[in-house]
mmCIF file of C-alpha atoms in Angstrom:
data_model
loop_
_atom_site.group_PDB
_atom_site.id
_atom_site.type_symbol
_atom_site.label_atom_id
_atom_site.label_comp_id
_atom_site.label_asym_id
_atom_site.label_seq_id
_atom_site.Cartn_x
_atom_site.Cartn_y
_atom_site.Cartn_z
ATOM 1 C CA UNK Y 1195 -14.997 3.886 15.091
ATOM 2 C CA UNK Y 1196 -16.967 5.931 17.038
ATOM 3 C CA UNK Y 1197 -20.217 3.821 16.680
ATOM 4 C CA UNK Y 1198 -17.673 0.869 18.288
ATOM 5 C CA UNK Y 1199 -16.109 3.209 21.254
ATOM 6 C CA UNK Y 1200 -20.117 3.745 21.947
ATOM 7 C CA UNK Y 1201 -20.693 0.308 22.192
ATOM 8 C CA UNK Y 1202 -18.027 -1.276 23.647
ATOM 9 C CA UNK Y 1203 -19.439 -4.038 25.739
ATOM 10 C CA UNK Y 1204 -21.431 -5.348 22.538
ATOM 11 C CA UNK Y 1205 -18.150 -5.368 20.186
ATOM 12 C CA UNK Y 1206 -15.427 -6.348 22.335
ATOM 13 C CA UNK Y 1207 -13.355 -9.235 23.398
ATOM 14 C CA UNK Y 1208 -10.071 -10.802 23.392
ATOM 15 C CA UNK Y 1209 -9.299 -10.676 19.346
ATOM 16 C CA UNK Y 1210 -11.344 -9.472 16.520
ATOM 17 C CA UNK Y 1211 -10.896 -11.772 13.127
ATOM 18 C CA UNK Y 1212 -11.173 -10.158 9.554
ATOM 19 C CA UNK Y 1213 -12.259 -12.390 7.050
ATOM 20 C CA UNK Y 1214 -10.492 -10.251 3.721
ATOM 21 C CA UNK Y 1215 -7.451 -10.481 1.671
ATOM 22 C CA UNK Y 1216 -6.342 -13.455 -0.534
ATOM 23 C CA UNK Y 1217 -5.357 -17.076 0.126
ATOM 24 C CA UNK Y 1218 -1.367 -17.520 -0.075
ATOM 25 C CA UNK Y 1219 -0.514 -17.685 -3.851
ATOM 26 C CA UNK Y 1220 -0.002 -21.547 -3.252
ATOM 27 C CA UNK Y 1221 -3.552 -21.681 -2.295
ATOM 28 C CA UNK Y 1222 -2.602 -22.457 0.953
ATOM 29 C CA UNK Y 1223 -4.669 -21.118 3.936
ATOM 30 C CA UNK Y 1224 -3.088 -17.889 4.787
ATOM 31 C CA UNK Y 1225 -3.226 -16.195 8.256
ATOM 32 C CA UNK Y 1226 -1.801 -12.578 8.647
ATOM 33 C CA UNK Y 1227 -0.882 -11.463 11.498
ATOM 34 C CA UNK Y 1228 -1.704 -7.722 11.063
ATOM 35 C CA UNK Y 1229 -1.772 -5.240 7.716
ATOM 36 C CA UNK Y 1230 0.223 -2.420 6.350
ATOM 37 C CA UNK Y 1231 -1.358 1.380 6.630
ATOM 38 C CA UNK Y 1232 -2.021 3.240 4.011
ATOM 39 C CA UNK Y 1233 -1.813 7.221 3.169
ATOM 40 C CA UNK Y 1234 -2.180 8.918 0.238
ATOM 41 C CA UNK Y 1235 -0.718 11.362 -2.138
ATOM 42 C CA UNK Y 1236 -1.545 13.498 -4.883
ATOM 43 C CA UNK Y 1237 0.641 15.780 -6.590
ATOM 44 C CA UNK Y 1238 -0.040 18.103 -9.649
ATOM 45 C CA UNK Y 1239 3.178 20.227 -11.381
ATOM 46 C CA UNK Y 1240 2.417 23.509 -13.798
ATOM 47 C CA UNK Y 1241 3.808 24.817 -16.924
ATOM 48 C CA UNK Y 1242 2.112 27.538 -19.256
ATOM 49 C CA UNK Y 1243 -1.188 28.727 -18.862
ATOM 50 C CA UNK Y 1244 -2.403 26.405 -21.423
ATOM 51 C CA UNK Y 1245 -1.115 23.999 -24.002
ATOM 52 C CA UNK Y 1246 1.584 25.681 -25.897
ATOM 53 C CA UNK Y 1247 2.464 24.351 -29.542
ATOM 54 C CA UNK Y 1248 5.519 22.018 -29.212
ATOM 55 C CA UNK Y 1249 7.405 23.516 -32.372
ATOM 56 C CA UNK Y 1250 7.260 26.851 -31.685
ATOM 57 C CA UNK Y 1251 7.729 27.426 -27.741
ATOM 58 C CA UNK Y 1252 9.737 23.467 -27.536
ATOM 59 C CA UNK Y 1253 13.461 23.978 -25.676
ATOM 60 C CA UNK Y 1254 11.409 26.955 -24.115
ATOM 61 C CA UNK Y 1255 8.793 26.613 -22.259
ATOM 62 C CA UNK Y 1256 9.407 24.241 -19.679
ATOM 63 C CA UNK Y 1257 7.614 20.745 -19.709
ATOM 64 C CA UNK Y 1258 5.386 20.097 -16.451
ATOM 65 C CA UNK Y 1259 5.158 15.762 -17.774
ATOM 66 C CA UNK Y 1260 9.218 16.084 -17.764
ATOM 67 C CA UNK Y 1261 8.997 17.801 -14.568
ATOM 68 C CA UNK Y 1262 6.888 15.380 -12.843
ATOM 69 C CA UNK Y 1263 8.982 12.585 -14.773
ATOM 70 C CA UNK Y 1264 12.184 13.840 -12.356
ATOM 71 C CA UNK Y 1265 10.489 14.281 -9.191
ATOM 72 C CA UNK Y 1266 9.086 10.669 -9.178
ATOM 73 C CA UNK Y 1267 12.635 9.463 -10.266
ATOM 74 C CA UNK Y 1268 13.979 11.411 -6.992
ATOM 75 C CA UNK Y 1269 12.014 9.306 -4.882
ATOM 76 C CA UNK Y 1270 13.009 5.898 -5.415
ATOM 77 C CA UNK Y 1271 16.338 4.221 -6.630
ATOM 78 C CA UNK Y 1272 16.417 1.150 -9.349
ATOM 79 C CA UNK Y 1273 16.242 -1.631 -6.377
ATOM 80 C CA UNK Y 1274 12.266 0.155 -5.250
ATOM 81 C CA UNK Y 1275 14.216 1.894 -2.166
ATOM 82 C CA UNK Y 1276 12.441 4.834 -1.334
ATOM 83 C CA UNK Y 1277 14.620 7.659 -1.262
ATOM 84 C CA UNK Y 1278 12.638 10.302 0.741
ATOM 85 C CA UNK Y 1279 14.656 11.416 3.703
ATOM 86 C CA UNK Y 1280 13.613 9.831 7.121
ATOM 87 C CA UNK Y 1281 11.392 7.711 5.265
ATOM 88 C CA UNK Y 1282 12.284 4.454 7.045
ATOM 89 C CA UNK Y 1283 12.179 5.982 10.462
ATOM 90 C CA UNK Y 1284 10.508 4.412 13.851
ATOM 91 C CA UNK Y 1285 9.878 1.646 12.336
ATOM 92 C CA UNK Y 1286 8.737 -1.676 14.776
ATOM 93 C CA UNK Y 1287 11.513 -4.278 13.931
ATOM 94 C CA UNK Y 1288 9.995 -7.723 13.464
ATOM 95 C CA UNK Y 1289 10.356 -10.082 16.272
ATOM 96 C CA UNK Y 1290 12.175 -13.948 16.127
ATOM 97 C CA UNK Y 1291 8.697 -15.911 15.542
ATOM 98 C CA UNK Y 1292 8.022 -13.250 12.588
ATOM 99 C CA UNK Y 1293 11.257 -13.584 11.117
ATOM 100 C CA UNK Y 1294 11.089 -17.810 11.733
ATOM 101 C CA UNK Y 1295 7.210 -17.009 9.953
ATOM 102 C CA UNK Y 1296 9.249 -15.761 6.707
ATOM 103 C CA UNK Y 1297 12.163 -18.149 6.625
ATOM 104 C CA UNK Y 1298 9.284 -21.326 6.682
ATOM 105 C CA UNK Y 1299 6.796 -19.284 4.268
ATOM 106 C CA UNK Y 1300 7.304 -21.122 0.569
ATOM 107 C CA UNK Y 1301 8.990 -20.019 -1.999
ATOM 108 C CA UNK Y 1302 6.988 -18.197 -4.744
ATOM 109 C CA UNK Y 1303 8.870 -15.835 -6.165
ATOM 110 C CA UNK Y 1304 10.361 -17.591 -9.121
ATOM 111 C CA UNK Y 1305 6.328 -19.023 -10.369
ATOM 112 C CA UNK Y 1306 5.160 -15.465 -9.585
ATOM 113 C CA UNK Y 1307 7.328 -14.450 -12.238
ATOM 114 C CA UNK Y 1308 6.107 -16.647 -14.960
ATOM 115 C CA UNK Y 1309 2.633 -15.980 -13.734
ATOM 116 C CA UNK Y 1310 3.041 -12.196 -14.066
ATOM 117 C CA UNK Y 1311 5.613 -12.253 -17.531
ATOM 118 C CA UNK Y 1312 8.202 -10.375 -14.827
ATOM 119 C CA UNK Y 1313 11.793 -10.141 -15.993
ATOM 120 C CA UNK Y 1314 12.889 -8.537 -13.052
ATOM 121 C CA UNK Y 1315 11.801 -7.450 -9.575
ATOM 122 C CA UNK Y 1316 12.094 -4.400 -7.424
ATOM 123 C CA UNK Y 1317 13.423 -5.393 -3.585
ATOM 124 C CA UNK Y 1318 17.468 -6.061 -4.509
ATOM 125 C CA UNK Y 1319 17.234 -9.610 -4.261
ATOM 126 C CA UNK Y 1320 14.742 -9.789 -0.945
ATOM 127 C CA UNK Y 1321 11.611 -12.373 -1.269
ATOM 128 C CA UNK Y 1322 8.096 -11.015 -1.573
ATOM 129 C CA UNK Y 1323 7.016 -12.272 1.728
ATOM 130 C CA UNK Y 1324 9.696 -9.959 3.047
ATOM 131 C CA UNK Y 1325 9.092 -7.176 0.565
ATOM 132 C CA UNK Y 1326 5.686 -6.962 2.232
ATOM 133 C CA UNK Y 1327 6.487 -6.255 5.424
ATOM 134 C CA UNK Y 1328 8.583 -3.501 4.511
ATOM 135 C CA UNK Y 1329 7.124 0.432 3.495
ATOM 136 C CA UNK Y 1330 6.522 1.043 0.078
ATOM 137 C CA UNK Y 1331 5.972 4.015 -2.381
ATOM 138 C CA UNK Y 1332 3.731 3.757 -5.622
ATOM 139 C CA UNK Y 1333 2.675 5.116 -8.423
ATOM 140 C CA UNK Y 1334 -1.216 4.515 -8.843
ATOM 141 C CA UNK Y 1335 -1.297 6.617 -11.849
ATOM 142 C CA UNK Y 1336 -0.122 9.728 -14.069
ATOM 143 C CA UNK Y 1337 -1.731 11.752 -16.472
ATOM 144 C CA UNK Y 1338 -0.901 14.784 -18.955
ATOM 145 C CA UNK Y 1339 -2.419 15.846 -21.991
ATOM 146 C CA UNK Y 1340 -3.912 13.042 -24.497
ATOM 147 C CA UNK Y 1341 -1.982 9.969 -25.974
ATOM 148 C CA UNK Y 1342 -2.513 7.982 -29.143
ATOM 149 C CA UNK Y 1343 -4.948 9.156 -31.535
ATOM 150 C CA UNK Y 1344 -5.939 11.419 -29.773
ATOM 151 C CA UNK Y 1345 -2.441 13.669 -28.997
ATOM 152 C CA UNK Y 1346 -1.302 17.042 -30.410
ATOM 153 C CA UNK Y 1347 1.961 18.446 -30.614
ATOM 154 C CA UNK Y 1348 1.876 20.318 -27.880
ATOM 155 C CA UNK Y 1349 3.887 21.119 -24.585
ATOM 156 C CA UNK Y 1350 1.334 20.118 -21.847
ATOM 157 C CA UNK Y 1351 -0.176 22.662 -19.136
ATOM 158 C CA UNK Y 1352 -0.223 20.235 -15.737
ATOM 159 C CA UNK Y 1353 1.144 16.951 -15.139
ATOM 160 C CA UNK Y 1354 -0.337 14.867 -11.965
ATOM 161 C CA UNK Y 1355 0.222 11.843 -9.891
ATOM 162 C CA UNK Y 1356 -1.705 9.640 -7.651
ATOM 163 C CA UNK Y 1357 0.665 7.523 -4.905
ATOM 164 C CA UNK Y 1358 -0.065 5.662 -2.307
ATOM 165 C CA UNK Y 1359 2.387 4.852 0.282
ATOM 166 C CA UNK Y 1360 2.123 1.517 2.349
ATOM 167 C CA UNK Y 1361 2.932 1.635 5.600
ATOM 168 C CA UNK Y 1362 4.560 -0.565 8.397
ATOM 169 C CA UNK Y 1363 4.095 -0.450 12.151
ATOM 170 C CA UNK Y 1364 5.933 2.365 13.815
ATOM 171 C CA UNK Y 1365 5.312 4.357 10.815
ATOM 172 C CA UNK Y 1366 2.682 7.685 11.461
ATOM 173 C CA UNK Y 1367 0.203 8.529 8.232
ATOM 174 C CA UNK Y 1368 0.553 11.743 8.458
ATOM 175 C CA UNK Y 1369 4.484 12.278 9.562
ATOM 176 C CA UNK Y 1370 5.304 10.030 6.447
ATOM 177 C CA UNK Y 1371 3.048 12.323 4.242
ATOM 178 C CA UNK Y 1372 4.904 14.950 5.316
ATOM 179 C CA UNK Y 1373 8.176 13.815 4.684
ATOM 180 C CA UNK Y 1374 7.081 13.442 0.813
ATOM 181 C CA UNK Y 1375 6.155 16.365 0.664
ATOM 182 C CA UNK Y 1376 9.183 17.852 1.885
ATOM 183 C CA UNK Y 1377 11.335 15.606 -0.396
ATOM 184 C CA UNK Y 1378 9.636 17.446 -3.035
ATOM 185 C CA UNK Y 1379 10.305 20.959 -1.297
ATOM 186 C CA UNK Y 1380 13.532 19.519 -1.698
ATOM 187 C CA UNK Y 1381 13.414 19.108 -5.227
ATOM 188 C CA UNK Y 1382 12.816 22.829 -5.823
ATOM 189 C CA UNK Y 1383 9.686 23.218 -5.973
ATOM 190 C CA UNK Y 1384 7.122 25.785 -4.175
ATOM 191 C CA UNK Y 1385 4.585 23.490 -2.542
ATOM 192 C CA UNK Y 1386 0.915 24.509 -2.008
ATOM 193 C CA UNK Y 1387 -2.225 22.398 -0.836
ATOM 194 C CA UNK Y 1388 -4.896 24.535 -3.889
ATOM 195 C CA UNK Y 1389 -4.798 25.337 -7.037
ATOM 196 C CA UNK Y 1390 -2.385 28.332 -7.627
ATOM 197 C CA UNK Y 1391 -2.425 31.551 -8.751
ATOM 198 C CA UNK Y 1392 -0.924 33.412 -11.539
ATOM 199 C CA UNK Y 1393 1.167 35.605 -9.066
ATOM 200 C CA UNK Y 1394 2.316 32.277 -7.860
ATOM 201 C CA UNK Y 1395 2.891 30.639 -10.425
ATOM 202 C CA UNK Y 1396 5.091 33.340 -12.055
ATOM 203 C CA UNK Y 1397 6.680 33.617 -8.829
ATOM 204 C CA UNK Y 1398 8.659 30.412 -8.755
ATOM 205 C CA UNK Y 1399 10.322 28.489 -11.274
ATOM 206 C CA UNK Y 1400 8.777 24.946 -10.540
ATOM 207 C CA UNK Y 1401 5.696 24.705 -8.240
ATOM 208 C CA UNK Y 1402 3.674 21.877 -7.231
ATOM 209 C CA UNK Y 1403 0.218 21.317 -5.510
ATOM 210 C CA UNK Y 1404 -0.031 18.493 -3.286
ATOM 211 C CA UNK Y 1405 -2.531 17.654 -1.037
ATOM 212 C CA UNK Y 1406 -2.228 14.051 1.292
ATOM 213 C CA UNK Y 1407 -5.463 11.806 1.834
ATOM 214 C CA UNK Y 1408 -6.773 9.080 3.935
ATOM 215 C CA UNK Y 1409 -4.229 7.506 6.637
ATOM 216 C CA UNK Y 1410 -4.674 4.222 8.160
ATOM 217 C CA UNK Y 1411 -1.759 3.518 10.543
ATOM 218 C CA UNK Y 1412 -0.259 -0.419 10.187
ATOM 219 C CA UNK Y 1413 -1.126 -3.081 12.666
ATOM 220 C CA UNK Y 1414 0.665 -6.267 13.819
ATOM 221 C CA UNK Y 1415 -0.485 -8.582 16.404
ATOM 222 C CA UNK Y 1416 2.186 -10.984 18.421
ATOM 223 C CA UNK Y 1417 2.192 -14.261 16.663
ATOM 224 C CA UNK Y 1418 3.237 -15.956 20.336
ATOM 225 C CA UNK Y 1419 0.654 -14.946 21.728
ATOM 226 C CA UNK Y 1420 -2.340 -17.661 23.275
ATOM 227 C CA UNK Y 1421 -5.271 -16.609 21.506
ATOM 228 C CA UNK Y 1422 -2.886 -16.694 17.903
ATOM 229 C CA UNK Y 1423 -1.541 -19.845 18.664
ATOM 230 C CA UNK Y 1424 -5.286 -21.337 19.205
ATOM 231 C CA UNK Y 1425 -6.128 -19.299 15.948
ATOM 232 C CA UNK Y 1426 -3.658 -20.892 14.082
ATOM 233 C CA UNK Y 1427 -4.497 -24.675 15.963
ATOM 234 C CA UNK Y 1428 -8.161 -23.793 14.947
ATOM 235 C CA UNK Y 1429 -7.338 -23.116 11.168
ATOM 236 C CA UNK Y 1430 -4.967 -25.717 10.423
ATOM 237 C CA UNK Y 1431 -7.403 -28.430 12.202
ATOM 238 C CA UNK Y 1432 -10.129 -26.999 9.650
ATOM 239 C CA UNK Y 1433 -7.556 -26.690 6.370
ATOM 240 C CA UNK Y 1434 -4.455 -28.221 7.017
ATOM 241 C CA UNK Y 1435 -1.085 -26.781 6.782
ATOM 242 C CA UNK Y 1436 -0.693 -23.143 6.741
ATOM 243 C CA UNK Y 1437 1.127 -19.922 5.911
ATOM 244 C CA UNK Y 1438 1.879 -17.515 8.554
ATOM 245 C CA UNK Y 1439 2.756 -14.048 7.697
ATOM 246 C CA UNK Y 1440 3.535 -11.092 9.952
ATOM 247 C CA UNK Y 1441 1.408 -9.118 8.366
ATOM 248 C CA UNK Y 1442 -0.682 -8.961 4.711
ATOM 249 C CA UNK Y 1443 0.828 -6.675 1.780
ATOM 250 C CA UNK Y 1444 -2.774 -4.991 1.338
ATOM 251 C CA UNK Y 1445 -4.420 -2.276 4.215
ATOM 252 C CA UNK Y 1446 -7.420 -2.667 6.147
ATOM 253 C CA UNK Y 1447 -9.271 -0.362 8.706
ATOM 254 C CA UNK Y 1448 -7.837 -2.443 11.650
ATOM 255 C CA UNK Y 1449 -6.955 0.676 13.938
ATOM 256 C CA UNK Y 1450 -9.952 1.285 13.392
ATOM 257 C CA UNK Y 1451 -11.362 -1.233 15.845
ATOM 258 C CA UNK Y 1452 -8.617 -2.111 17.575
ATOM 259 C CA UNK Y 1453 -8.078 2.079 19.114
ATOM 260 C CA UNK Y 1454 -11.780 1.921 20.306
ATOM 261 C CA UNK Y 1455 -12.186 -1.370 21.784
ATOM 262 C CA UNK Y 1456 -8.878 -1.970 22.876
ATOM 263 C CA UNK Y 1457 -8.512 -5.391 21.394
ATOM 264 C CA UNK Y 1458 -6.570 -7.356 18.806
ATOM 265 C CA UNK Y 1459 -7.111 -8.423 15.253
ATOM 266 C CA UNK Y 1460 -5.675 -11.291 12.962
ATOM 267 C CA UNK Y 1461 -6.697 -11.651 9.236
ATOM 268 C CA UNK Y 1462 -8.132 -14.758 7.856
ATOM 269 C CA UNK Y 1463 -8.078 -14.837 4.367
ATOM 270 C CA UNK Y 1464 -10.557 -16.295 1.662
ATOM 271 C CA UNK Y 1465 -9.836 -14.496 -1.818
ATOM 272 C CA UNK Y 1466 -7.415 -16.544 -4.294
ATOM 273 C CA UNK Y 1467 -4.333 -14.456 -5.270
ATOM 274 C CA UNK Y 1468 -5.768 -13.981 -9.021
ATOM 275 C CA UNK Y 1469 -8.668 -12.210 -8.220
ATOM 276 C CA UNK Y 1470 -7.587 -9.032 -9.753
ATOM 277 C CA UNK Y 1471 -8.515 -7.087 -6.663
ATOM 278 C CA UNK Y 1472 -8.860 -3.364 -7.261
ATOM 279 C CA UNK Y 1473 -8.845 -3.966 -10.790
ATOM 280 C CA UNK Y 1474 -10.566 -5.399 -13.734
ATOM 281 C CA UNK Y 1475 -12.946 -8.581 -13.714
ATOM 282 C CA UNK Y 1476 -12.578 -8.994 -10.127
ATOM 283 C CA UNK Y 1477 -13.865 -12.296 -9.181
ATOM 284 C CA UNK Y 1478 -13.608 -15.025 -6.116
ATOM 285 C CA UNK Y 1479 -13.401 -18.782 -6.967
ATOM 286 C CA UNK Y 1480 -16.499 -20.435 -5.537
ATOM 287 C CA UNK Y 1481 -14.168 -23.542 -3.948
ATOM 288 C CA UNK Y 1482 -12.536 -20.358 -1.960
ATOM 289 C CA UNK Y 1483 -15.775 -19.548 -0.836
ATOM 290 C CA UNK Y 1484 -16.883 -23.086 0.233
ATOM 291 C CA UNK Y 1485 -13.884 -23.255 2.101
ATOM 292 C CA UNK Y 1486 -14.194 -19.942 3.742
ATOM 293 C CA UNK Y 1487 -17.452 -20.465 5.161
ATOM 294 C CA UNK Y 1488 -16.349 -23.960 6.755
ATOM 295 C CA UNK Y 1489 -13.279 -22.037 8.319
ATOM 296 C CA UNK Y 1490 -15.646 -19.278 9.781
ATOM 297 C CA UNK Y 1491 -17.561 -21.837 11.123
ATOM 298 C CA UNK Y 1492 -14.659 -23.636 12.954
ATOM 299 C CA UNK Y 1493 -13.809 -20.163 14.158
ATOM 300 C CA UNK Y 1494 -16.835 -18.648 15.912
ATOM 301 C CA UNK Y 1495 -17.058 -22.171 17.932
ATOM 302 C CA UNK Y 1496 -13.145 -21.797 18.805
#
């Protein structure tokens, strides 16, 4: 950012185009109008000193994986709602050509289903193009003591969690980090940001470390106006009829740019919607790659 603020008159203009993100799951061309922020946060609860042995200090000693268990249930009911206080909060309503964008997107929930073996989905009945522009709360990952082969009988020391929270526009990094952690204040437990100490620890019945990372704000460009309407003229003229989203489900650094060089950005995407991103075997279908270098082309002489 602050290698762009220093060089301002080589990096700016009227729009800045990202080239990231998948194709629409109908491998249509996909343009998103903006991204969702991104903060994240981490949060380990405490039992014993060490493992204790299940049998003999069980329906004792508490259980910090059981612990952890109920806090995460506190924080979002069965439809995915996130149930932190304040949570939904300042944030930027969408605006008519948005919500027209979602009514015309196509209908994919039903084949993601069968795609993905789903039985059910979170949302209470909402589509995943809506779903997306809405804040979300997950789980990235939890961990205590060993499993399989490789577990004892034994009440564990520490259980931990890794979320990340998706964010909308209107919706501050930090502010919403904040309100987790107080949701978890809320839950009864003594929150601190390092590892603590016996005297704490002895101190309070349940206590929890939990320390917030990262914090990309969200971003949303106006789909009326000129320079997005000549986007979208400019990518449908180079791959016919296309999806128009308010904004993708995934973060990028857009603030980033947009903050120093006062400009605008729009996501074109190139990935295909199987690419396992952030996950195993990642991979890009060549065709997508063909076609995303005859799109950039069409753009840069727009």
């Amino acid at each position: 950012e602050k290698t762009l603020a220093a060089n301002k008159e080589l990096f700016s203009g009227d729009l800045w185009l990202m080239c990231d993100g998948p194709l629409h799951q109908t491998r249509r061309q996909l343009i998103a109008f903006g991204a969702r922020g991104a903060t994240r946060v981490d949060v380990t609860v405490y039992g014993a000193r060490g493992e204790l042995h299940s049998g003999h200090y069980g329906n004792w000693a508490p259980n910090p994986a059981l612990l952890l268990a109920r806090l995460l249930v506190s924080m979002k009911d069965e439809n995915g709602r996130v149930l932190v206080d304040h949570f939904y909060d300042g944030i930027e309503p969408l605006s008519d050509a948005e919500k027209r964008a979602l009514a015309e997107a196509p209908d994919i929930d039903a084949d993601l289903m069968r795609e993905f073996w789903l039985g059910s989905t979170e949302g209470d009945g909402k589509k995943l193009t809506e779903l997306i522009t809405l804040p979300s709360l997950n789980i990235r990952g939890m961990a205590s003591s060993r499993m399989g082969a490789q577990a004892s009988n034994v009440i564990p020391a520490t259980a931990s969690v890794t979320m990340d929270i998706r964010l909308v526009k209107g919706m501050d990094p930090r502010t919403t980090a904040e309100r987790v952690i107080e949701h978890i204040r809320k839950q009864g437990f003594f929150v601190v940001n390092q590892e603590p100490s016996s005297e704490v620890r002895m101190a309070h019945p349940k206590v929890a470390m939990v320390t917030s990372r990262g914090g990309e704000a969200a971003t949303r460009t106006s789909m009326d106006l000129p320079i997005s309407q000549e986007v979208i003229r400019v990518v449908e003229r180079a791959r016919g009829p296309t999806v128009k989203l308010p904004n993708m489900g995934g973060g990028l650094p857009l603030t980033s740019i947009e903050r120093p060089l006062n400009t605008r950005t729009i996501v074109i995407s190139i990935g295909n919607h199987d690419n396992n991103q952030h996950s195993y075997n990642e991979n890009l279908r060549l065709q997508n790659l063909w076609d995303g270098i005859e799109l950039m082309a069409a753009l840069l002489t727009m």
